[in-house]
Amino acid sequence: MKTAVYPGTFDPITNGHSDLVARATRLFDRVVVGVAMDTGKTPVCGIDERVQLARVALADVAGVVVVPFGGLLVDFCRQHDAQIVIRGLRAVSDFEFEFQLASMNRRLAPDIETIFLTPAEQFSFISSTLVREIARLGGDVSEFVHPEVQRLFDSRRCT
Ligand code: COA
């Protein structure tokens, strides 16, 4: 049974993230979506909210569990018996940070590999920050997020 971990801040989860998870489930038996507490960012949505939204957005994708995690990603992978980390590459600009992250994780845990997937073309420009900004300024984000995420924005609890 091959398990992969897809970690991120997911503040909030977007259709781009969901597209990547769906792709990953075709490659692995189980995909653990790890919603990180320790990311170096100050998320706008709380951890419970981010987990809840990810669960709703991914409810129809079989073979996926959404779990919050604190501490190191490599420790989280070990807890879930996962030797693969999935990360998305949208553009060349993602590469530098992702290369650093993958290299550091490899140094911390040489037995864990990072695999990069690219999202569908129509999602290659989405980021959680842009989605939050558009929603905050009253724009329509329905094309980029699950309806439940949009509802949360509309209720102004998460902008
Ligand atoms: N579709 C849409 N957006 C995507 C995307 C996709 N397929 N892939 C990435 N993004 C966007 C995200 O929305 C996010 O945008 P934002 O910066 O505007 O919020 C950005 O790209 C990257 O975010 P994400 O993929 O969620 O990852 P992250 O960089 O926030 O997560 C962790 C970093 C969680 C993996 C990292 O901090 C970590 O491992 N933390 C645990 C602690 C640890 O082990 N630290 C040591 C690491 S060596």
mmCIF file of C-alpha atoms and ligand atoms in Angstrom:
data_model
loop_
_atom_site.group_PDB
_atom_site.id
_atom_site.type_symbol
_atom_site.label_atom_id
_atom_site.label_comp_id
_atom_site.label_asym_id
_atom_site.label_seq_id
_atom_site.Cartn_x
_atom_site.Cartn_y
_atom_site.Cartn_z
ATOM 1 C CA MET A 1 0.000 0.000 0.000
ATOM 2 C CA LYS A 2 1.668 3.200 -1.212
ATOM 3 C CA THR A 3 0.827 6.303 0.765
ATOM 4 C CA ALA A 4 1.717 9.844 -0.280
ATOM 5 C CA VAL A 5 1.438 13.013 1.788
ATOM 6 C CA TYR A 6 0.330 16.263 0.154
ATOM 7 C CA PRO A 7 1.205 19.032 2.609
ATOM 8 C CA GLY A 8 0.253 22.671 2.504
ATOM 9 C CA THR A 9 -1.232 25.602 4.322
ATOM 10 C CA PHE A 10 -4.505 25.414 2.363
ATOM 11 C CA ASP A 11 -5.619 28.904 3.386
ATOM 12 C CA PRO A 12 -8.032 28.088 1.812
ATOM 13 C CA ILE A 13 -7.966 24.978 -0.393
ATOM 14 C CA THR A 14 -8.493 25.926 -4.056
ATOM 15 C CA ASN A 15 -9.623 23.981 -7.120
ATOM 16 C CA GLY A 16 -5.937 23.865 -8.080
ATOM 17 C CA HIS A 17 -5.093 21.964 -4.899
ATOM 18 C CA SER A 18 -8.071 19.628 -5.434
ATOM 19 C CA ASP A 19 -6.951 18.957 -9.011
ATOM 20 C CA LEU A 20 -3.531 17.940 -7.719
ATOM 21 C CA VAL A 21 -5.014 15.638 -5.068
ATOM 22 C CA ALA A 22 -7.171 13.932 -7.705
ATOM 23 C CA ARG A 23 -4.076 13.373 -9.857
ATOM 24 C CA ALA A 24 -2.175 11.970 -6.889
ATOM 25 C CA THR A 25 -4.911 9.445 -6.090
ATOM 26 C CA ARG A 26 -4.353 7.905 -9.536
ATOM 27 C CA LEU A 27 -0.748 7.210 -8.581
ATOM 28 C CA PHE A 28 -1.032 6.172 -4.936
ATOM 29 C CA ASP A 29 -3.340 3.940 -2.882
ATOM 30 C CA ARG A 30 -3.823 6.573 -0.214
ATOM 31 C CA VAL A 31 -3.225 10.318 -0.193
ATOM 32 C CA VAL A 32 -2.936 12.063 3.155
ATOM 33 C CA VAL A 33 -3.584 15.781 2.786
ATOM 34 C CA GLY A 34 -1.616 17.363 5.617
ATOM 35 C CA VAL A 35 -2.893 20.764 6.682
ATOM 36 C CA ALA A 36 0.092 22.424 8.309
ATOM 37 C CA MET A 37 0.048 24.469 11.482
ATOM 38 C CA ASP A 38 3.749 25.372 11.238
ATOM 39 C CA THR A 39 4.290 27.009 7.864
ATOM 40 C CA GLY A 40 6.006 30.329 8.509
ATOM 41 C CA LYS A 41 2.816 32.009 7.262
ATOM 42 C CA THR A 42 0.079 33.595 9.359
ATOM 43 C CA PRO A 43 -3.017 31.935 7.971
ATOM 44 C CA VAL A 44 -6.241 33.899 7.777
ATOM 45 C CA CYS A 45 -8.388 30.815 8.328
ATOM 46 C CA GLY A 46 -7.870 28.838 11.526
ATOM 47 C CA ILE A 47 -6.581 25.285 11.422
ATOM 48 C CA ASP A 48 -10.021 23.737 12.106
ATOM 49 C CA GLU A 49 -11.556 25.831 9.345
ATOM 50 C CA ARG A 50 -8.822 24.921 6.850
ATOM 51 C CA VAL A 51 -9.195 21.222 7.653
ATOM 52 C CA GLN A 52 -12.979 21.375 7.442
ATOM 53 C CA LEU A 53 -12.928 23.175 4.078
ATOM 54 C CA ALA A 54 -10.402 20.713 2.663
ATOM 55 C CA ARG A 55 -12.563 17.778 3.820
ATOM 56 C CA VAL A 56 -15.634 19.238 2.143
ATOM 57 C CA ALA A 57 -13.765 20.115 -1.066
ATOM 58 C CA LEU A 58 -12.257 16.607 -1.312
ATOM 59 C CA ALA A 59 -15.282 14.635 -0.113
ATOM 60 C CA ASP A 60 -15.849 13.120 -3.568
ATOM 61 C CA VAL A 61 -12.253 12.019 -4.108
ATOM 62 C CA ALA A 62 -11.746 8.404 -3.000
ATOM 63 C CA GLY A 63 -8.601 7.373 -1.159
ATOM 64 C CA VAL A 64 -8.013 10.726 0.521
ATOM 65 C CA VAL A 65 -7.847 11.685 4.184
ATOM 66 C CA VAL A 66 -7.358 15.232 5.459
ATOM 67 C CA VAL A 67 -5.355 15.544 8.673
ATOM 68 C CA PRO A 68 -3.973 18.582 10.515
ATOM 69 C CA PHE A 69 -0.340 18.445 11.559
ATOM 70 C CA GLY A 70 2.111 20.361 13.688
ATOM 71 C CA GLY A 71 5.889 19.906 13.757
ATOM 72 C CA LEU A 72 8.062 18.620 10.964
ATOM 73 C CA LEU A 73 6.641 17.348 7.697
ATOM 74 C CA VAL A 74 9.032 14.388 7.677
ATOM 75 C CA ASP A 75 7.764 13.276 11.108
ATOM 76 C CA PHE A 76 4.189 13.551 9.867
ATOM 77 C CA CYS A 77 5.124 11.365 6.871
ATOM 78 C CA ARG A 78 6.585 8.728 9.161
ATOM 79 C CA GLN A 79 3.482 8.753 11.366
ATOM 80 C CA HIS A 80 1.457 7.899 8.271
ATOM 81 C CA ASP A 81 3.969 5.425 6.891
ATOM 82 C CA ALA A 82 4.413 7.594 3.785
ATOM 83 C CA GLN A 83 7.640 7.705 1.816
ATOM 84 C CA ILE A 84 6.402 10.174 -0.763
ATOM 85 C CA VAL A 85 5.703 13.891 -0.481
ATOM 86 C CA ILE A 86 3.664 15.450 -3.282
ATOM 87 C CA ARG A 87 4.122 19.104 -4.154
ATOM 88 C CA GLY A 88 2.632 21.133 -6.975
ATOM 89 C CA LEU A 89 4.651 23.124 -9.471
ATOM 90 C CA ARG A 90 2.598 25.777 -11.206
ATOM 91 C CA ALA A 91 5.317 27.880 -12.808
ATOM 92 C CA VAL A 92 9.079 28.275 -12.877
ATOM 93 C CA SER A 93 8.738 30.771 -10.021
ATOM 94 C CA ASP A 94 7.629 27.930 -7.692
ATOM 95 C CA PHE A 95 10.766 25.967 -8.434
ATOM 96 C CA GLU A 96 13.332 27.703 -6.244
ATOM 97 C CA PHE A 97 11.366 27.368 -2.998
ATOM 98 C CA GLU A 98 10.230 23.844 -3.842
ATOM 99 C CA PHE A 99 13.781 22.764 -4.642
ATOM 100 C CA GLN A 100 14.965 24.132 -1.299
ATOM 101 C CA LEU A 101 12.112 22.461 0.594
ATOM 102 C CA ALA A 102 12.640 19.098 -1.109
ATOM 103 C CA SER A 103 16.397 19.222 -0.564
ATOM 104 C CA MET A 104 16.035 20.112 3.106
ATOM 105 C CA ASN A 105 13.446 17.391 3.657
ATOM 106 C CA ARG A 106 15.766 14.908 1.961
ATOM 107 C CA ARG A 107 18.576 15.955 4.270
ATOM 108 C CA LEU A 108 16.265 15.444 7.276
ATOM 109 C CA ALA A 109 14.861 12.154 5.990
ATOM 110 C CA PRO A 110 16.795 10.546 3.095
ATOM 111 C CA ASP A 111 14.200 7.776 2.774
ATOM 112 C CA ILE A 112 11.405 10.208 1.860
ATOM 113 C CA GLU A 113 11.123 11.344 -1.774
ATOM 114 C CA THR A 114 9.402 14.483 -3.062
ATOM 115 C CA ILE A 115 7.450 14.151 -6.289
ATOM 116 C CA PHE A 116 6.210 17.166 -8.239
ATOM 117 C CA LEU A 117 2.934 17.255 -10.124
ATOM 118 C CA THR A 118 1.636 20.055 -12.313
ATOM 119 C CA PRO A 119 -1.994 21.169 -12.093
ATOM 120 C CA ALA A 120 -4.304 21.462 -15.084
ATOM 121 C CA GLU A 121 -3.530 24.539 -17.163
ATOM 122 C CA GLN A 122 -6.608 26.459 -16.020
ATOM 123 C CA PHE A 123 -5.400 26.253 -12.416
ATOM 124 C CA SER A 124 -1.791 27.231 -13.038
ATOM 125 C CA PHE A 125 -2.266 30.842 -11.934
ATOM 126 C CA ILE A 126 -4.405 30.274 -8.820
ATOM 127 C CA SER A 127 -3.009 30.949 -5.372
ATOM 128 C CA SER A 128 -4.742 31.088 -2.017
ATOM 129 C CA THR A 129 -3.513 34.650 -1.479
ATOM 130 C CA LEU A 130 -5.063 35.892 -4.731
ATOM 131 C CA VAL A 131 -8.320 34.072 -4.018
ATOM 132 C CA ARG A 132 -8.507 35.673 -0.565
ATOM 133 C CA GLU A 133 -7.805 39.107 -2.000
ATOM 134 C CA ILE A 134 -10.414 38.820 -4.753
ATOM 135 C CA ALA A 135 -13.005 37.651 -2.207
ATOM 136 C CA ARG A 136 -12.102 40.441 0.212
ATOM 137 C CA LEU A 137 -12.598 43.020 -2.534
ATOM 138 C CA GLY A 138 -15.999 41.612 -3.464
ATOM 139 C CA GLY A 139 -14.943 39.659 -6.568
ATOM 140 C CA ASP A 140 -16.343 36.326 -7.708
ATOM 141 C CA VAL A 141 -14.144 33.372 -6.717
ATOM 142 C CA SER A 142 -16.601 30.643 -7.683
ATOM 143 C CA GLU A 143 -14.369 29.540 -10.563
ATOM 144 C CA PHE A 144 -11.431 28.940 -8.231
ATOM 145 C CA VAL A 145 -12.835 27.338 -5.082
ATOM 146 C CA HIS A 146 -15.422 24.836 -3.875
ATOM 147 C CA PRO A 147 -18.876 26.395 -3.238
ATOM 148 C CA GLU A 148 -18.457 25.794 0.487
ATOM 149 C CA VAL A 149 -15.270 27.868 0.517
ATOM 150 C CA GLN A 150 -17.061 30.587 -1.372
ATOM 151 C CA ARG A 151 -19.933 30.484 1.122
ATOM 152 C CA LEU A 152 -17.466 31.000 3.923
ATOM 153 C CA PHE A 153 -15.972 34.009 2.160
ATOM 154 C CA ASP A 154 -19.452 35.371 1.521
ATOM 155 C CA SER A 155 -20.228 35.128 5.197
ATOM 156 C CA ARG A 156 -17.082 37.232 5.696
ATOM 157 C CA ARG A 157 -15.668 34.957 8.332
ATOM 158 C CA CYS A 158 -12.559 34.171 6.363
ATOM 159 C CA THR A 159 -11.458 37.259 4.431
HETATM 160 N N1 COA B 1 -3.202 25.081 -7.039
HETATM 161 C C1 COA B 1 -3.410 26.275 -6.508
HETATM 162 N N2 COA B 1 -2.561 26.872 -5.672
HETATM 163 C C2 COA B 1 -1.446 26.220 -5.373
HETATM 164 C C3 COA B 1 -1.155 24.964 -5.898
HETATM 165 C C4 COA B 1 -2.092 24.391 -6.781
HETATM 166 N N3 COA B 1 -1.914 23.191 -7.330
HETATM 167 N N4 COA B 1 0.025 24.570 -5.429
HETATM 168 C C5 COA B 1 0.471 25.550 -4.646
HETATM 169 N N5 COA B 1 -0.419 26.557 -4.613
HETATM 170 C C6 COA B 1 -0.275 27.837 -3.942
HETATM 171 C C7 COA B 1 -0.934 27.906 -2.618
HETATM 172 O O1 COA B 1 -2.239 28.399 -2.709
HETATM 173 C C8 COA B 1 -0.024 28.841 -1.875
HETATM 174 O O2 COA B 1 -0.356 30.152 -2.201
HETATM 175 P P1 COA B 1 -0.175 31.320 -1.154
HETATM 176 O O3 COA B 1 1.304 31.419 -0.901
HETATM 177 O O4 COA B 1 -0.758 32.463 -1.867
HETATM 178 O O5 COA B 1 -0.912 30.914 0.088
HETATM 179 C C9 COA B 1 1.337 28.544 -2.432
HETATM 180 O O6 COA B 1 1.115 28.024 -3.705
HETATM 181 C C10 COA B 1 2.111 27.516 -1.676
HETATM 182 O O7 COA B 1 1.305 27.004 -0.676
HETATM 183 P P2 COA B 1 1.096 25.509 -0.288
HETATM 184 O O8 COA B 1 1.161 24.609 -1.461
HETATM 185 O O9 COA B 1 -0.108 25.453 0.581
HETATM 186 O O10 COA B 1 2.347 25.211 0.499
HETATM 187 P P3 COA B 1 3.009 26.059 1.572
HETATM 188 O O11 COA B 1 4.221 26.618 0.910
HETATM 189 O O12 COA B 1 2.095 27.002 2.241
HETATM 190 O O13 COA B 1 3.333 24.885 2.570
HETATM 191 C C11 COA B 1 4.672 23.464 3.904
HETATM 192 C C12 COA B 1 4.586 24.725 3.053
HETATM 193 C C13 COA B 1 3.451 23.268 4.757
HETATM 194 C C14 COA B 1 4.826 22.263 3.002
HETATM 195 C C15 COA B 1 5.930 23.654 4.760
HETATM 196 O O14 COA B 1 5.833 24.885 5.442
HETATM 197 C C16 COA B 1 6.102 22.559 5.783
HETATM 198 O O15 COA B 1 6.504 21.477 5.444
HETATM 199 N N6 COA B 1 5.792 22.839 7.061
HETATM 200 C C17 COA B 1 5.934 21.898 8.155
HETATM 201 C C18 COA B 1 7.142 22.238 9.005
HETATM 202 C C19 COA B 1 8.408 21.726 8.397
HETATM 203 O O16 COA B 1 8.620 20.552 8.214
HETATM 204 N N7 COA B 1 9.303 22.663 8.102
HETATM 205 C C20 COA B 1 10.604 22.354 7.562
HETATM 206 C C21 COA B 1 10.541 22.193 6.073
HETATM 207 S S1 COA B 1 12.127 21.767 5.434
#
